[in-house]
C-alpha cells in the first residue's frame, strides 16, 4: 500500500520528482479544497510542514489518526506544540538545512559590527576613536561559538579558514567538534566568556538553552566584545540584554532572532533595544533570504522523508525531552 | 662611516632596537629642534616618511644632498612629488604592510552590502524584497579582484578559504597569482566584469589605473553586483560612478578611499554619492585602524631599510615610470 505524504506547502517540481520513484501518494494542501484536505489528512502517514502559522498542528492533529512522522521544513522545532502531539509520532527537524546562509549572515553581522559599519561616520578621527565604531581586528582573534551543530560549525569554519580565528565551542556534553580548538560543556560557559573577542550564538531553543545568556554572562564579556545571535531570541534574556548594552557601549550586539510572546516572534521587541547605537537587528531573514535557500531546505526535508520511505534511519530525530 | 637615517615620525621602541645592531645613526624629527632637524637632513642617506602632510618632500628635498633611499610608511606612493625627487634616489613603498586589515575591511564592506546591513529594516517582507537590502548568497559566488598584490591576494584568500568563491584576478601582465583561479591583463577587464558577483578594487593609483573604472565598466556589471574599493578613489571616475549608481540601484557600492583634489583626499566627495541608498562609505580608515596596525607597518618599513643596510635588495622598489 502506498504511503500518504501531506505537505502543507507546495513543493518545488524537483521535490515531486524525487518522490515519484517511491510508492507514495503526495498531497499538497494549498492545491486542495477543504474536503480534499480533510481526506488527505485522514490518510497521512507523513506530514511535512513549517508547522508555524501556515498550519496549526494543535487543531489539526485530530484529523490525522494514521500519522507516524512529522518532518519540519524549519531547522528549529521550538515552536511545535509538543503536548498536542501523541508520543507514537516521531518528529524530525531540518537541522543543517540553513547552515550556509545563516553562518554567512552571522559573519556579515560580526564584520559589520567589528568595522563600525552599522554606524559609519565620514569623520575619520571620530570613526577611529569612538567606542561604537573603532575598527576591531578579526584575524587571529578568539571566537566563541555557542552550539556546535550545523550552523555553529560553519561559523567556526569560516572563522578558522577565512580569518585564522582560535575557536572555542560550547555544547551540552562538551564533546569535540570539527573546526573547534577547544569545546566545553554548557556549565563552563562563564569560564570561557571572558576569553572571547567574538561570541556567536547558534543554539536551538530548548529547556536547556532558554535564558542561558543573562546579565551575569553579558557582564563577563571582555571590553569591546562582539556578540551575534542567529539561534533563537529567547536564548538571551531580553531585559537583561537591554540593561547591559545600554550601560556597556563597548559591547556590540547583533541579532537576527527575536523574542517570542504568545507564540509569535515580536519585531520590534518590547524593550527599546533597537534604539541603542551598539545594537544591530535584522528581521529573522538569515535563513529565508532567497527562493534558492527555501528550495534547498525543502529538498533536504524531502531527502529525509525518502530515508523513511526506504526504511533507513532519518536524520535529526527530535528528542522531546529537550523541549518538554 | 655610519649611515644616517631620518624618520619623519617617532618610531616605536621595537623599531629602534632593530636598528641598534647596525652601523646607523637614527634621527627622529619630532624629537629635534629646528636646527638639529636641518643638521639631520643634511646627513640623511635614508628617509623614512609618510611623505604626506607630515613632511613636505618638495620643499625639503634640497636640504638632503646625501639622500639615496626614500622608504614610505604608506603602501601607496601616488601622493609623492616624483618630479621633485632626483633620479638617483631610489623610492621604496610599504606595499603589503596593510594587507590584512584592509582585506578584512574589504570583506566587511562586501558582507555588509551583500546582506543589506547598510540599510536594515525590521520589516522582513520589505527587507527580502527590496533591491537595496535583499540578501545575496556569498558562498560559491564569483569574486573579481582588481590588483593581485598584497591586499588583492588576501581578499582572494579570504574569499576562497572562507566562502569557496571562484576567483578571477586582473593585473597588468595577466600573470598567475596565488588564490586566483584565472588571471587576466587589464585590457581584458570589460570581458570579465559581467561574470562577477563581487568586485573588489585593490589597485595602486598610477598612470595605468587612474580612471580605469568608468561608466562603461560599471554598466557591464551583472544585476545585483557588489563592488568595493579599498585601493585609491581615483581608480574610479567619480561622476560616472554617481550617474550609474543613481540609475542602477541593483548595484551596491562601498568605498574606503576617495577622490583627491589639489593633493587632498576630499571627504565627503564633490558629488552627492553618500546620499545614495546603495552607497556605503568609510573615511579611509581600513589600514590605519589601530595603533597595532600602524606599528606593524612601521616595523615592516624598518625591515626594508635593514635590507638596504645589509646590502641586500630591498623590497617594493617603486618604478617611477608607472607614475610619471
Coordinates of C-alpha atoms in Angstrom, one line a residue:
Chain A
X1 CA 0.0 0.0 0.0
X2 CA 1.2 3.5 -0.9
X3 CA 2.4 5.8 1.9
X4 CA 0.5 9.0 2.1
X5 CA 2.6 12.2 2.5
X6 CA 0.9 15.5 3.2
X7 CA 2.8 18.7 2.6
X8 CA 1.4 22.0 4.0
X9 CA 3.1 23.9 1.3
X10 CA 3.5 23.4 -2.5
X11 CA 6.7 21.6 -3.2
X12 CA 9.1 22.6 -6.0
X13 CA 9.0 20.3 -9.1
X14 CA 12.3 18.8 -8.2
X15 CA 11.0 17.6 -4.9
X16 CA 7.9 16.0 -6.5
X17 CA 10.2 14.2 -9.0
X18 CA 12.4 12.8 -6.2
X19 CA 9.3 11.3 -4.6
X20 CA 8.0 9.8 -7.8
X21 CA 10.1 6.6 -7.7
X22 CA 8.7 5.7 -4.3
X23 CA 5.4 4.1 -3.6
X24 CA 3.9 7.2 -2.1
X25 CA 0.9 9.4 -2.6
X26 CA 1.7 13.1 -2.3
X27 CA -0.9 15.7 -1.3
X28 CA -0.1 19.4 -1.2
X29 CA -2.7 21.2 0.9
X30 CA -2.7 24.5 -0.9
X31 CA -3.8 22.7 -4.1
X32 CA -6.8 21.1 -2.5
X33 CA -10.3 22.1 -1.5
X34 CA -11.5 21.8 2.1
X35 CA -12.9 18.3 1.8
X36 CA -9.9 17.0 -0.2
X37 CA -7.7 18.4 2.5
X38 CA -9.5 16.5 5.3
X39 CA -9.4 13.4 3.2
X40 CA -5.7 13.7 2.7
X41 CA -5.1 14.4 6.4
X42 CA -7.1 11.3 7.3
X43 CA -4.7 9.1 5.4
X44 CA -1.5 11.0 6.2
X45 CA 1.4 8.8 7.5
X46 CA 3.9 11.6 7.0
X47 CA 3.3 15.3 7.5
X48 CA 5.8 17.9 6.0
X49 CA 5.2 21.3 7.5
X50 CA 6.7 24.5 8.8
X51 CA 4.0 23.9 11.5
X52 CA 4.0 27.6 12.2
X53 CA 1.3 29.9 11.2
X54 CA 0.7 28.1 7.9
X55 CA -0.6 25.0 9.7
X56 CA -2.0 24.8 13.2
X57 CA -0.8 21.4 14.4
X58 CA -2.8 21.6 17.7
X59 CA -6.2 21.9 16.0
X60 CA -5.3 19.6 13.0
X61 CA -3.7 16.7 14.8
X62 CA -7.0 15.0 15.5
X63 CA -7.7 14.7 11.7
X64 CA -4.5 12.6 11.3
X65 CA -5.1 9.2 13.0
X66 CA -2.5 7.4 10.8
X67 CA 0.3 10.0 11.4
X68 CA 3.7 8.4 12.2
X69 CA 6.2 11.1 11.1
X70 CA 6.4 14.9 11.2
X71 CA 9.2 16.4 9.1
X72 CA 9.6 20.1 9.6
X73 CA 11.0 22.5 6.9
X74 CA 12.4 24.6 9.7
X75 CA 15.7 23.8 11.4
X76 CA 14.3 24.7 14.9
X77 CA 11.3 22.9 16.4
X78 CA 10.9 25.1 19.5
X79 CA 7.6 26.4 18.1
X80 CA 5.9 22.9 18.0
X81 CA 3.0 22.1 20.3
X82 CA 4.7 19.1 21.8
X83 CA 1.9 18.4 24.3
X84 CA -0.6 18.1 21.5
X85 CA 1.5 15.5 19.5
X86 CA 0.9 11.9 20.5
X87 CA 4.0 10.1 21.7
X88 CA 4.0 7.5 18.9
X89 CA 4.6 10.2 16.3
X90 CA 8.3 10.7 15.5
X91 CA 9.4 14.3 14.9
X92 CA 12.3 15.2 12.6
X93 CA 13.7 18.6 12.2
X94 CA 15.5 20.1 9.2
X95 CA 18.7 21.0 11.2
X96 CA 21.6 21.9 9.0
X97 CA 19.5 22.9 6.0
X98 CA 20.2 26.6 6.6
X99 CA 23.8 26.4 7.9
X100 CA 25.4 28.1 5.0
X101 CA 23.2 31.2 4.6
X102 CA 22.8 31.6 8.4
X103 CA 26.6 31.3 9.0
X104 CA 27.1 33.9 6.2
X105 CA 24.7 36.2 7.9
X106 CA 26.4 35.7 11.3
X107 CA 29.7 36.6 9.8
X108 CA 28.2 39.6 8.0
X109 CA 26.9 40.9 11.3
X110 CA 30.2 40.2 13.0
X111 CA 32.2 42.1 10.4
X112 CA 29.7 44.9 10.2
X113 CA 29.9 45.4 13.9
X114 CA 33.7 44.9 14.1
X115 CA 34.4 47.5 11.5
X116 CA 31.8 50.0 12.7
X117 CA 29.7 49.7 9.5
X118 CA 26.4 49.8 11.5
X119 CA 27.1 53.4 12.4
X120 CA 29.7 54.8 9.9
X121 CA 30.7 58.4 10.1
X122 CA 32.7 60.2 7.5
X123 CA 34.9 61.9 10.1
X124 CA 38.0 59.7 10.4
X125 CA 39.1 60.8 13.8
X126 CA 35.6 60.3 15.2
X127 CA 35.4 56.9 13.5
X128 CA 38.7 55.7 14.9
X129 CA 38.2 57.0 18.4
X130 CA 34.5 56.2 19.1
X131 CA 33.8 53.1 21.1
X132 CA 30.9 52.5 18.8
X133 CA 32.8 52.4 15.5
X134 CA 36.6 51.9 16.2
X135 CA 37.6 49.0 13.9
X136 CA 38.5 45.7 15.6
X137 CA 40.9 43.3 14.1
X138 CA 39.3 40.0 13.3
X139 CA 42.3 37.9 12.1
X140 CA 43.7 35.6 14.9
X141 CA 41.0 36.7 17.4
X142 CA 39.3 34.3 19.7
X143 CA 35.8 33.1 18.5
X144 CA 33.4 31.5 20.9
X145 CA 30.5 29.7 19.3
X146 CA 27.6 28.5 21.4
X147 CA 26.3 25.4 19.7
X148 CA 28.4 23.1 17.5
X149 CA 25.7 21.9 15.2
X150 CA 25.4 22.7 11.5
X151 CA 25.3 26.4 11.8
X152 CA 27.8 26.7 14.7
X153 CA 30.3 24.5 12.8
X154 CA 30.0 26.6 9.6
X155 CA 30.5 29.8 11.6
X156 CA 33.6 28.2 13.2
X157 CA 34.9 27.0 9.7
X158 CA 34.6 30.5 8.2
X159 CA 36.4 31.9 11.2
X160 CA 39.3 29.4 11.1
X161 CA 39.8 29.2 7.3
X162 CA 38.9 32.8 6.5
X163 CA 40.4 34.7 9.4
X164 CA 42.6 32.2 11.4
X165 CA 40.4 32.6 14.5
X166 CA 41.1 30.5 17.6
X167 CA 37.8 28.6 18.1
X168 CA 36.1 27.7 21.4
X169 CA 32.9 25.8 21.3
X170 CA 30.1 25.2 23.8
X171 CA 27.7 22.3 23.5
X172 CA 25.7 20.2 26.0
X173 CA 28.2 17.5 26.6
X174 CA 31.5 19.2 25.8
X175 CA 32.3 16.7 23.1
X176 CA 34.9 17.7 20.5
X177 CA 33.7 19.1 17.1
X178 CA 35.4 19.8 13.8
X179 CA 36.9 23.3 13.4
X180 CA 37.0 23.9 17.2
X181 CA 40.3 24.2 19.1
X182 CA 38.5 23.6 22.4
X183 CA 35.0 22.5 23.3
X184 CA 33.4 22.8 26.8
X185 CA 30.0 21.7 28.2
X186 CA 27.4 24.4 28.9
X187 CA 28.2 24.7 32.6
X188 CA 31.7 26.0 31.7
X189 CA 30.2 29.0 29.8
X190 CA 31.1 31.6 32.4
X191 CA 34.7 30.5 32.4
X192 CA 35.2 30.9 28.7
X193 CA 33.1 34.1 28.0
X194 CA 35.9 36.4 29.2
X195 CA 38.3 34.9 26.7
X196 CA 36.2 35.7 23.6
X197 CA 36.7 38.6 21.2
X198 CA 33.6 37.4 19.3
X199 CA 30.7 35.4 20.5
X200 CA 28.3 33.7 18.1
X201 CA 25.1 32.2 19.4
X202 CA 23.8 29.3 17.3
X203 CA 21.8 27.3 19.8
X204 CA 18.4 25.7 19.3
X205 CA 15.9 26.9 21.8
X206 CA 15.0 24.2 24.3
X207 CA 14.7 23.8 28.1
X208 CA 18.5 23.8 28.5
X209 CA 19.2 26.9 26.4
X210 CA 16.3 29.2 27.3
X211 CA 17.6 32.3 29.1
X212 CA 21.2 30.9 29.0
X213 CA 22.6 34.4 28.4
X214 CA 21.7 36.9 31.0
X215 CA 23.2 39.8 32.8
X216 CA 25.8 37.8 34.5
X217 CA 27.1 36.2 31.3
X218 CA 27.0 39.5 29.4
X219 CA 28.9 41.3 32.1
X220 CA 31.6 38.6 31.9
X221 CA 32.4 39.7 28.4
X222 CA 35.8 41.4 27.7
X223 CA 35.8 45.0 26.7
X224 CA 34.9 45.5 23.1
X225 CA 33.4 42.1 22.6
X226 CA 31.2 41.4 19.6
X227 CA 28.1 39.2 20.1
X228 CA 25.7 37.9 17.4
X229 CA 22.7 35.7 17.8
X230 CA 21.5 33.6 14.9
X231 CA 19.9 30.9 17.1
X232 CA 16.8 31.9 18.8
X233 CA 16.0 35.1 20.6
X234 CA 14.9 33.5 23.9
X235 CA 18.3 32.0 24.5
X236 CA 19.1 35.6 25.6
X237 CA 17.2 37.4 28.3
X238 CA 15.8 40.5 26.6
X239 CA 15.6 42.9 29.6
X240 CA 19.0 42.0 30.9
X241 CA 20.5 42.4 27.5
X242 CA 19.0 45.8 27.2
X243 CA 20.2 46.8 30.6
X244 CA 23.8 45.7 29.9
X245 CA 24.0 47.1 26.4
X246 CA 22.8 50.4 27.5
X247 CA 25.5 50.6 30.1
X248 CA 28.4 48.9 28.3
X249 CA 28.6 50.6 25.0
X250 CA 31.8 48.8 24.3
X251 CA 29.8 45.7 23.6
X252 CA 28.4 45.5 20.1
X253 CA 25.4 43.2 19.7
X254 CA 23.7 41.9 16.6
X255 CA 20.7 39.7 16.3
X256 CA 18.6 38.2 13.5
X257 CA 16.3 36.4 16.0
X258 CA 13.8 37.9 18.5
X259 CA 11.7 37.1 21.5
X260 CA 8.5 35.1 21.3
X261 CA 5.4 36.2 23.1
X262 CA 2.2 34.2 22.8
X263 CA 3.7 32.0 20.1
X264 CA 4.8 35.0 18.0
X265 CA 8.2 36.4 17.4
X266 CA 7.8 40.1 18.1
X267 CA 9.7 42.6 15.9
X268 CA 10.5 45.2 17.2
X269 CA 10.9 43.8 20.6
X270 CA 9.3 45.0 23.9
X271 CA 12.4 46.9 25.2
X272 CA 13.8 49.8 23.2
X273 CA 16.8 47.7 22.2
X274 CA 16.7 48.8 18.5
X275 CA 17.3 52.4 19.5
X276 CA 20.7 51.6 21.1
X277 CA 23.7 52.6 18.9
X278 CA 25.6 49.4 19.8
X279 CA 22.7 47.2 18.6
X280 CA 22.2 45.8 15.1
X281 CA 19.0 44.0 14.2
X282 CA 17.6 42.1 11.1
X283 CA 14.1 40.7 11.0
X284 CA 14.8 36.9 11.0
X285 CA 15.9 36.8 7.4
X286 CA 19.2 35.0 7.6
X287 CA 17.8 31.6 6.6
X288 CA 15.0 32.6 4.3
X289 CA 16.8 35.0 2.2
X290 CA 16.1 33.7 -1.2
X291 CA 13.9 31.3 -3.1
X292 CA 17.1 29.3 -3.7
X293 CA 17.6 28.8 0.0
X294 CA 14.0 27.9 0.8
X295 CA 14.0 25.4 -2.1
X296 CA 17.2 23.8 -0.8
X297 CA 15.7 23.5 2.7
X298 CA 12.6 21.8 1.2
X299 CA 14.7 19.4 -0.8
X300 CA 16.7 18.5 2.4
X301 CA 13.4 17.8 4.1
X302 CA 12.2 15.6 1.2
X303 CA 15.5 13.7 1.3
X304 CA 14.9 12.9 5.0
X305 CA 11.4 11.7 4.2
X306 CA 12.8 9.4 1.5
X307 CA 15.1 7.9 4.1
X308 CA 11.9 6.9 6.0
X309 CA 10.3 5.6 2.8
X310 CA 13.4 3.4 2.2
X311 CA 13.2 2.2 5.8
X312 CA 16.6 3.9 6.5
X313 CA 17.0 5.9 9.7
X314 CA 16.0 9.5 9.1
X315 CA 18.3 12.3 10.4
X316 CA 17.6 14.9 13.0
X317 CA 15.2 13.0 15.2
X318 CA 13.9 15.3 17.8
X319 CA 14.3 14.3 21.4
X320 CA 11.0 15.6 23.0
X321 CA 12.6 15.5 26.5
X322 CA 14.8 18.5 25.4
X323 CA 11.7 20.6 25.0
X324 CA 9.1 19.4 27.5
Chain B
X1 CA 81.1 55.5 8.5
X2 CA 77.6 55.2 10.0
X3 CA 74.6 55.5 7.7
X4 CA 72.3 58.4 8.7
X5 CA 68.6 57.5 8.8
X6 CA 66.0 60.2 9.3
X7 CA 62.4 59.3 10.2
X8 CA 59.7 62.0 10.0
X9 CA 57.8 60.2 12.8
X10 CA 58.8 58.8 16.2
X11 CA 59.5 55.1 15.9
X12 CA 58.2 52.5 18.3
X13 CA 60.9 51.2 20.7
X14 CA 60.9 47.9 18.9
X15 CA 62.0 49.6 15.7
X16 CA 64.8 51.5 17.4
X17 CA 66.0 48.2 18.9
X18 CA 66.0 46.5 15.5
X19 CA 68.3 49.2 14.1
X20 CA 70.7 49.2 17.0
X21 CA 72.8 46.3 15.8
X22 CA 73.6 48.1 12.5
X23 CA 76.1 50.9 12.0
X24 CA 73.4 53.6 11.6
X25 CA 72.6 56.9 13.2
X26 CA 68.9 57.4 13.7
X27 CA 67.2 60.8 13.9
X28 CA 63.5 61.2 14.6
X29 CA 62.5 64.6 13.5
X30 CA 59.6 65.2 16.1
X31 CA 62.3 64.9 18.8
X32 CA 64.5 67.6 17.4
X33 CA 64.7 71.4 17.3
X34 CA 64.7 73.2 14.0
X35 CA 68.5 73.4 13.7
X36 CA 69.0 69.8 14.7
X37 CA 66.4 68.8 12.1
X38 CA 68.3 70.6 9.4
X39 CA 71.6 69.0 10.5
X40 CA 70.0 65.6 10.4
X41 CA 68.5 66.2 6.9
X42 CA 71.9 67.4 5.6
X43 CA 73.5 64.0 6.5
X44 CA 70.4 61.8 5.7
X45 CA 71.2 58.8 3.4
X46 CA 67.8 57.2 4.1
X47 CA 64.5 59.0 4.7
X48 CA 61.6 57.2 6.2
X49 CA 58.3 59.1 5.9
X50 CA 54.6 59.0 5.1
X51 CA 55.7 62.0 2.9
X52 CA 52.2 63.3 3.1
X53 CA 51.1 66.2 5.2
X54 CA 53.6 65.5 8.0
X55 CA 56.6 66.2 5.7
X56 CA 56.6 68.2 2.5
X57 CA 59.1 66.4 0.3
X58 CA 59.1 69.1 -2.4
X59 CA 60.3 71.9 -0.1
X60 CA 62.6 69.7 2.0
X61 CA 64.5 67.7 -0.7
X62 CA 67.0 70.5 -1.2
X63 CA 68.2 70.0 2.4
X64 CA 69.1 66.4 1.7
X65 CA 72.1 66.2 -0.7
X66 CA 73.2 62.8 0.6
X67 CA 69.8 61.1 0.1
X68 CA 69.9 57.7 -1.6
X69 CA 66.7 56.0 -0.4
X70 CA 63.2 57.0 0.4
X71 CA 61.2 54.4 2.4
X72 CA 57.5 55.2 2.8
X73 CA 55.4 54.0 5.7
X74 CA 52.4 54.1 3.3
X75 CA 51.6 51.2 0.9
X76 CA 50.7 53.6 -1.9
X77 CA 53.1 56.2 -3.3
X78 CA 50.7 58.0 -5.6
X79 CA 50.9 61.2 -3.4
X80 CA 54.7 61.5 -3.9
X81 CA 56.1 64.6 -5.8
X82 CA 58.0 62.5 -8.3
X83 CA 59.1 65.5 -10.3
X84 CA 60.9 67.0 -7.3
X85 CA 62.8 63.8 -6.4
X86 CA 66.2 63.5 -8.2
X87 CA 66.6 60.4 -10.3
X88 CA 69.5 58.9 -8.3
X89 CA 67.2 58.5 -5.2
X90 CA 65.5 55.1 -5.0
X91 CA 62.0 55.0 -3.7
X92 CA 60.6 52.0 -1.8
X93 CA 56.9 51.6 -0.8
X94 CA 55.4 49.7 2.1
X95 CA 53.2 47.6 -0.1
X96 CA 51.8 44.6 1.8
X97 CA 52.0 46.2 5.2
X98 CA 48.3 46.8 5.4
X99 CA 47.1 43.7 3.6
X100 CA 45.4 42.0 6.5
X101 CA 43.4 44.9 8.0
X102 CA 42.5 46.3 4.5
X103 CA 41.4 42.9 3.2
X104 CA 39.3 42.5 6.4
X105 CA 37.7 45.9 5.8
X106 CA 37.0 44.9 2.1
X107 CA 35.2 41.8 3.2
X108 CA 33.3 43.7 5.9
X109 CA 32.0 46.0 3.3
X110 CA 31.2 43.1 0.9
X111 CA 29.2 41.3 3.6
X112 CA 27.5 44.4 4.9
X113 CA 26.3 45.2 1.4
X114 CA 25.5 41.6 0.5
X115 CA 23.3 41.1 3.5
X116 CA 21.7 44.6 3.3
X117 CA 23.2 45.6 6.7
X118 CA 23.9 49.1 5.4
X119 CA 20.2 49.8 5.3
X120 CA 18.5 47.3 7.5
X121 CA 14.7 47.5 8.0
X122 CA 12.8 45.5 10.6
X123 CA 10.1 44.6 8.1
X124 CA 11.0 41.2 6.8
X125 CA 9.0 41.4 3.6
X126 CA 10.5 44.7 2.7
X127 CA 14.0 43.5 3.7
X128 CA 13.7 40.5 1.4
X129 CA 12.0 42.1 -1.5
X130 CA 13.9 45.5 -1.7
X131 CA 16.6 45.6 -4.3
X132 CA 18.6 47.6 -1.7
X133 CA 18.7 45.0 1.1
X134 CA 17.7 41.6 -0.3
X135 CA 20.4 39.2 1.0
X136 CA 22.8 37.8 -1.6
X137 CA 24.5 34.5 -1.2
X138 CA 28.3 34.7 -1.0
X139 CA 29.3 31.1 -0.8
X140 CA 30.5 29.9 -4.2
X141 CA 29.9 33.2 -5.9
X142 CA 32.4 34.7 -8.4
X143 CA 34.8 37.2 -7.0
X144 CA 36.8 39.5 -9.3
X145 CA 39.7 41.3 -7.7
X146 CA 41.4 44.2 -9.5
X147 CA 45.0 44.0 -8.3
X148 CA 46.8 40.8 -7.2
X149 CA 49.3 42.4 -4.8
X150 CA 49.3 42.0 -1.1
X151 CA 45.8 43.3 -0.4
X152 CA 44.2 41.7 -3.5
X153 CA 45.7 38.4 -2.7
X154 CA 44.5 38.5 0.9
X155 CA 41.0 39.4 -0.3
X156 CA 41.1 36.5 -2.7
X157 CA 42.4 34.1 0.0
X158 CA 39.5 35.0 2.4
X159 CA 37.0 34.5 -0.4
X160 CA 38.4 31.1 -1.4
X161 CA 39.0 29.7 2.0
X162 CA 36.2 31.3 3.9
X163 CA 33.4 31.3 1.3
X164 CA 34.6 29.0 -1.5
X165 CA 34.5 31.8 -4.1
X166 CA 35.7 31.4 -7.7
X167 CA 38.4 34.0 -8.0
X168 CA 39.3 36.0 -11.1
X169 CA 42.2 38.4 -10.9
X170 CA 43.2 41.4 -13.0
X171 CA 46.8 42.6 -13.0
X172 CA 48.9 44.5 -15.6
X173 CA 50.5 41.5 -17.2
X174 CA 47.9 38.8 -16.5
X175 CA 50.5 36.6 -14.7
X176 CA 49.0 33.9 -12.4
X177 CA 48.7 34.6 -8.7
X178 CA 48.1 32.5 -5.6
X179 CA 44.4 32.0 -4.7
X180 CA 43.2 33.1 -8.2
X181 CA 41.5 30.6 -10.5
X182 CA 42.0 32.8 -13.5
X183 CA 44.1 36.0 -14.0
X184 CA 43.8 38.4 -17.0
X185 CA 45.7 41.5 -18.0
X186 CA 44.0 44.9 -17.5
X187 CA 42.8 45.1 -21.2
X188 CA 40.5 42.1 -20.6
X189 CA 38.7 43.9 -17.8
X190 CA 35.5 44.5 -19.8
X191 CA 35.3 40.8 -20.7
X192 CA 35.4 39.6 -17.2
X193 CA 33.3 42.3 -15.4
X194 CA 29.9 40.7 -16.4
X195 CA 30.9 37.4 -14.8
X196 CA 31.5 38.8 -11.3
X197 CA 29.0 38.7 -8.4
X198 CA 31.5 40.7 -6.3
X199 CA 34.2 43.1 -7.5
X200 CA 37.0 44.2 -5.1
X201 CA 39.3 47.1 -6.3
X202 CA 42.7 46.8 -4.7
X203 CA 44.8 48.7 -7.2
X204 CA 47.5 51.2 -6.6
X205 CA 46.9 54.6 -8.3
X206 CA 49.3 55.1 -11.2
X207 CA 49.0 56.3 -14.7
X208 CA 47.7 52.8 -15.8
X209 CA 44.9 52.6 -13.2
X210 CA 43.7 56.2 -13.0
X211 CA 40.1 56.3 -14.1
X212 CA 40.1 52.6 -15.1
X213 CA 36.5 52.2 -13.8
X214 CA 34.1 54.4 -15.6
X215 CA 30.5 54.3 -16.9
X216 CA 31.3 51.7 -19.5
X217 CA 32.8 49.3 -16.9
X218 CA 30.1 49.9 -14.3
X219 CA 27.4 49.3 -16.9
X220 CA 29.0 46.0 -17.7
X221 CA 28.3 44.7 -14.2
X222 CA 25.7 42.0 -13.8
X223 CA 22.5 42.7 -11.9
X224 CA 22.9 42.9 -8.2
X225 CA 26.7 43.1 -8.3
X226 CA 28.6 44.3 -5.2
X227 CA 31.6 46.5 -5.7
X228 CA 34.1 47.7 -3.1
X229 CA 37.1 49.9 -3.4
X230 CA 40.0 49.7 -1.0
X231 CA 42.7 50.8 -3.4
X232 CA 42.5 54.5 -4.3
X233 CA 39.5 56.6 -5.1
X234 CA 40.7 57.9 -8.4
X235 CA 40.8 54.4 -9.9
X236 CA 37.1 55.1 -10.3
X237 CA 35.6 58.1 -12.1
X238 CA 33.5 59.8 -9.5
X239 CA 30.9 61.5 -11.7
X240 CA 30.3 58.4 -13.8
X241 CA 30.1 56.3 -10.7
X242 CA 27.4 58.6 -9.3
X243 CA 25.5 58.6 -12.5
X244 CA 25.4 54.8 -12.8
X245 CA 24.7 54.1 -9.1
X246 CA 21.8 56.6 -9.1
X247 CA 20.3 54.8 -12.1
X248 CA 21.1 51.2 -11.2
X249 CA 20.1 50.7 -7.7
X250 CA 20.7 47.0 -8.0
X251 CA 24.5 47.7 -7.8
X252 CA 25.7 48.1 -4.2
X253 CA 29.0 50.1 -3.9
X254 CA 31.2 50.6 -0.9
X255 CA 34.4 52.6 -0.7
X256 CA 37.0 53.4 1.9
X257 CA 39.0 55.6 -0.5
X258 CA 38.1 58.9 -2.0
X259 CA 38.9 61.4 -4.7
X260 CA 41.9 63.6 -4.5
X261 CA 41.7 67.3 -5.4
X262 CA 44.7 69.6 -5.1
X263 CA 46.6 66.9 -3.3
X264 CA 43.9 66.3 -0.7
X265 CA 41.5 63.4 -0.4
X266 CA 38.1 65.1 -0.1
X267 CA 35.5 63.6 2.3
X268 CA 32.6 63.9 1.6
X269 CA 33.2 63.9 -2.2
X270 CA 32.0 66.5 -4.7
X271 CA 29.1 64.5 -6.0
X272 CA 26.2 63.6 -3.6
X273 CA 27.3 60.0 -3.7
X274 CA 27.0 59.5 0.1
X275 CA 23.3 60.2 -0.1
X276 CA 22.6 57.3 -2.4
X277 CA 21.0 54.3 -0.6
X278 CA 23.1 51.8 -2.5
X279 CA 26.4 53.5 -1.4
X280 CA 28.4 52.8 1.7
X281 CA 31.4 54.9 2.7
X282 CA 34.1 54.9 5.3
X283 CA 36.6 57.7 5.8
X284 CA 39.9 55.9 4.7
X285 CA 40.2 54.0 7.9
X286 CA 40.7 50.4 6.7
X287 CA 44.5 50.5 7.1
X288 CA 45.0 52.9 10.0
X289 CA 42.5 51.4 12.3
X290 CA 44.6 50.8 15.4
X291 CA 47.9 51.6 16.9
X292 CA 48.8 48.0 16.5
X293 CA 48.4 48.2 12.7
X294 CA 50.4 51.4 12.4
X295 CA 53.2 49.9 14.5
X296 CA 53.3 46.8 12.3
X297 CA 53.5 49.0 9.2
X298 CA 56.4 51.0 10.6
X299 CA 58.2 47.7 11.6
X300 CA 57.8 46.5 8.0
X301 CA 59.3 49.7 6.7
X302 CA 62.3 49.4 9.1
X303 CA 62.8 45.8 8.0
X304 CA 63.1 47.0 4.4
X305 CA 65.6 49.7 5.5
X306 CA 67.6 47.0 7.2
X307 CA 67.8 45.1 3.9
X308 CA 69.4 48.2 2.5
X309 CA 71.9 48.5 5.4
X310 CA 72.9 44.8 4.9
X311 CA 73.4 45.5 1.2
X312 CA 70.5 43.1 0.4
X313 CA 67.9 44.1 -2.2
X314 CA 65.1 46.0 -0.5
X315 CA 61.5 45.0 -1.5
X316 CA 58.8 47.1 -3.2
X317 CA 61.1 49.3 -5.3
X318 CA 58.9 51.9 -7.0
X319 CA 59.1 52.1 -10.7
X320 CA 58.8 55.9 -11.4
X321 CA 57.7 55.3 -15.0
X322 CA 54.4 53.9 -13.5
X323 CA 53.6 57.3 -12.1
X324 CA 55.2 59.9 -14.3

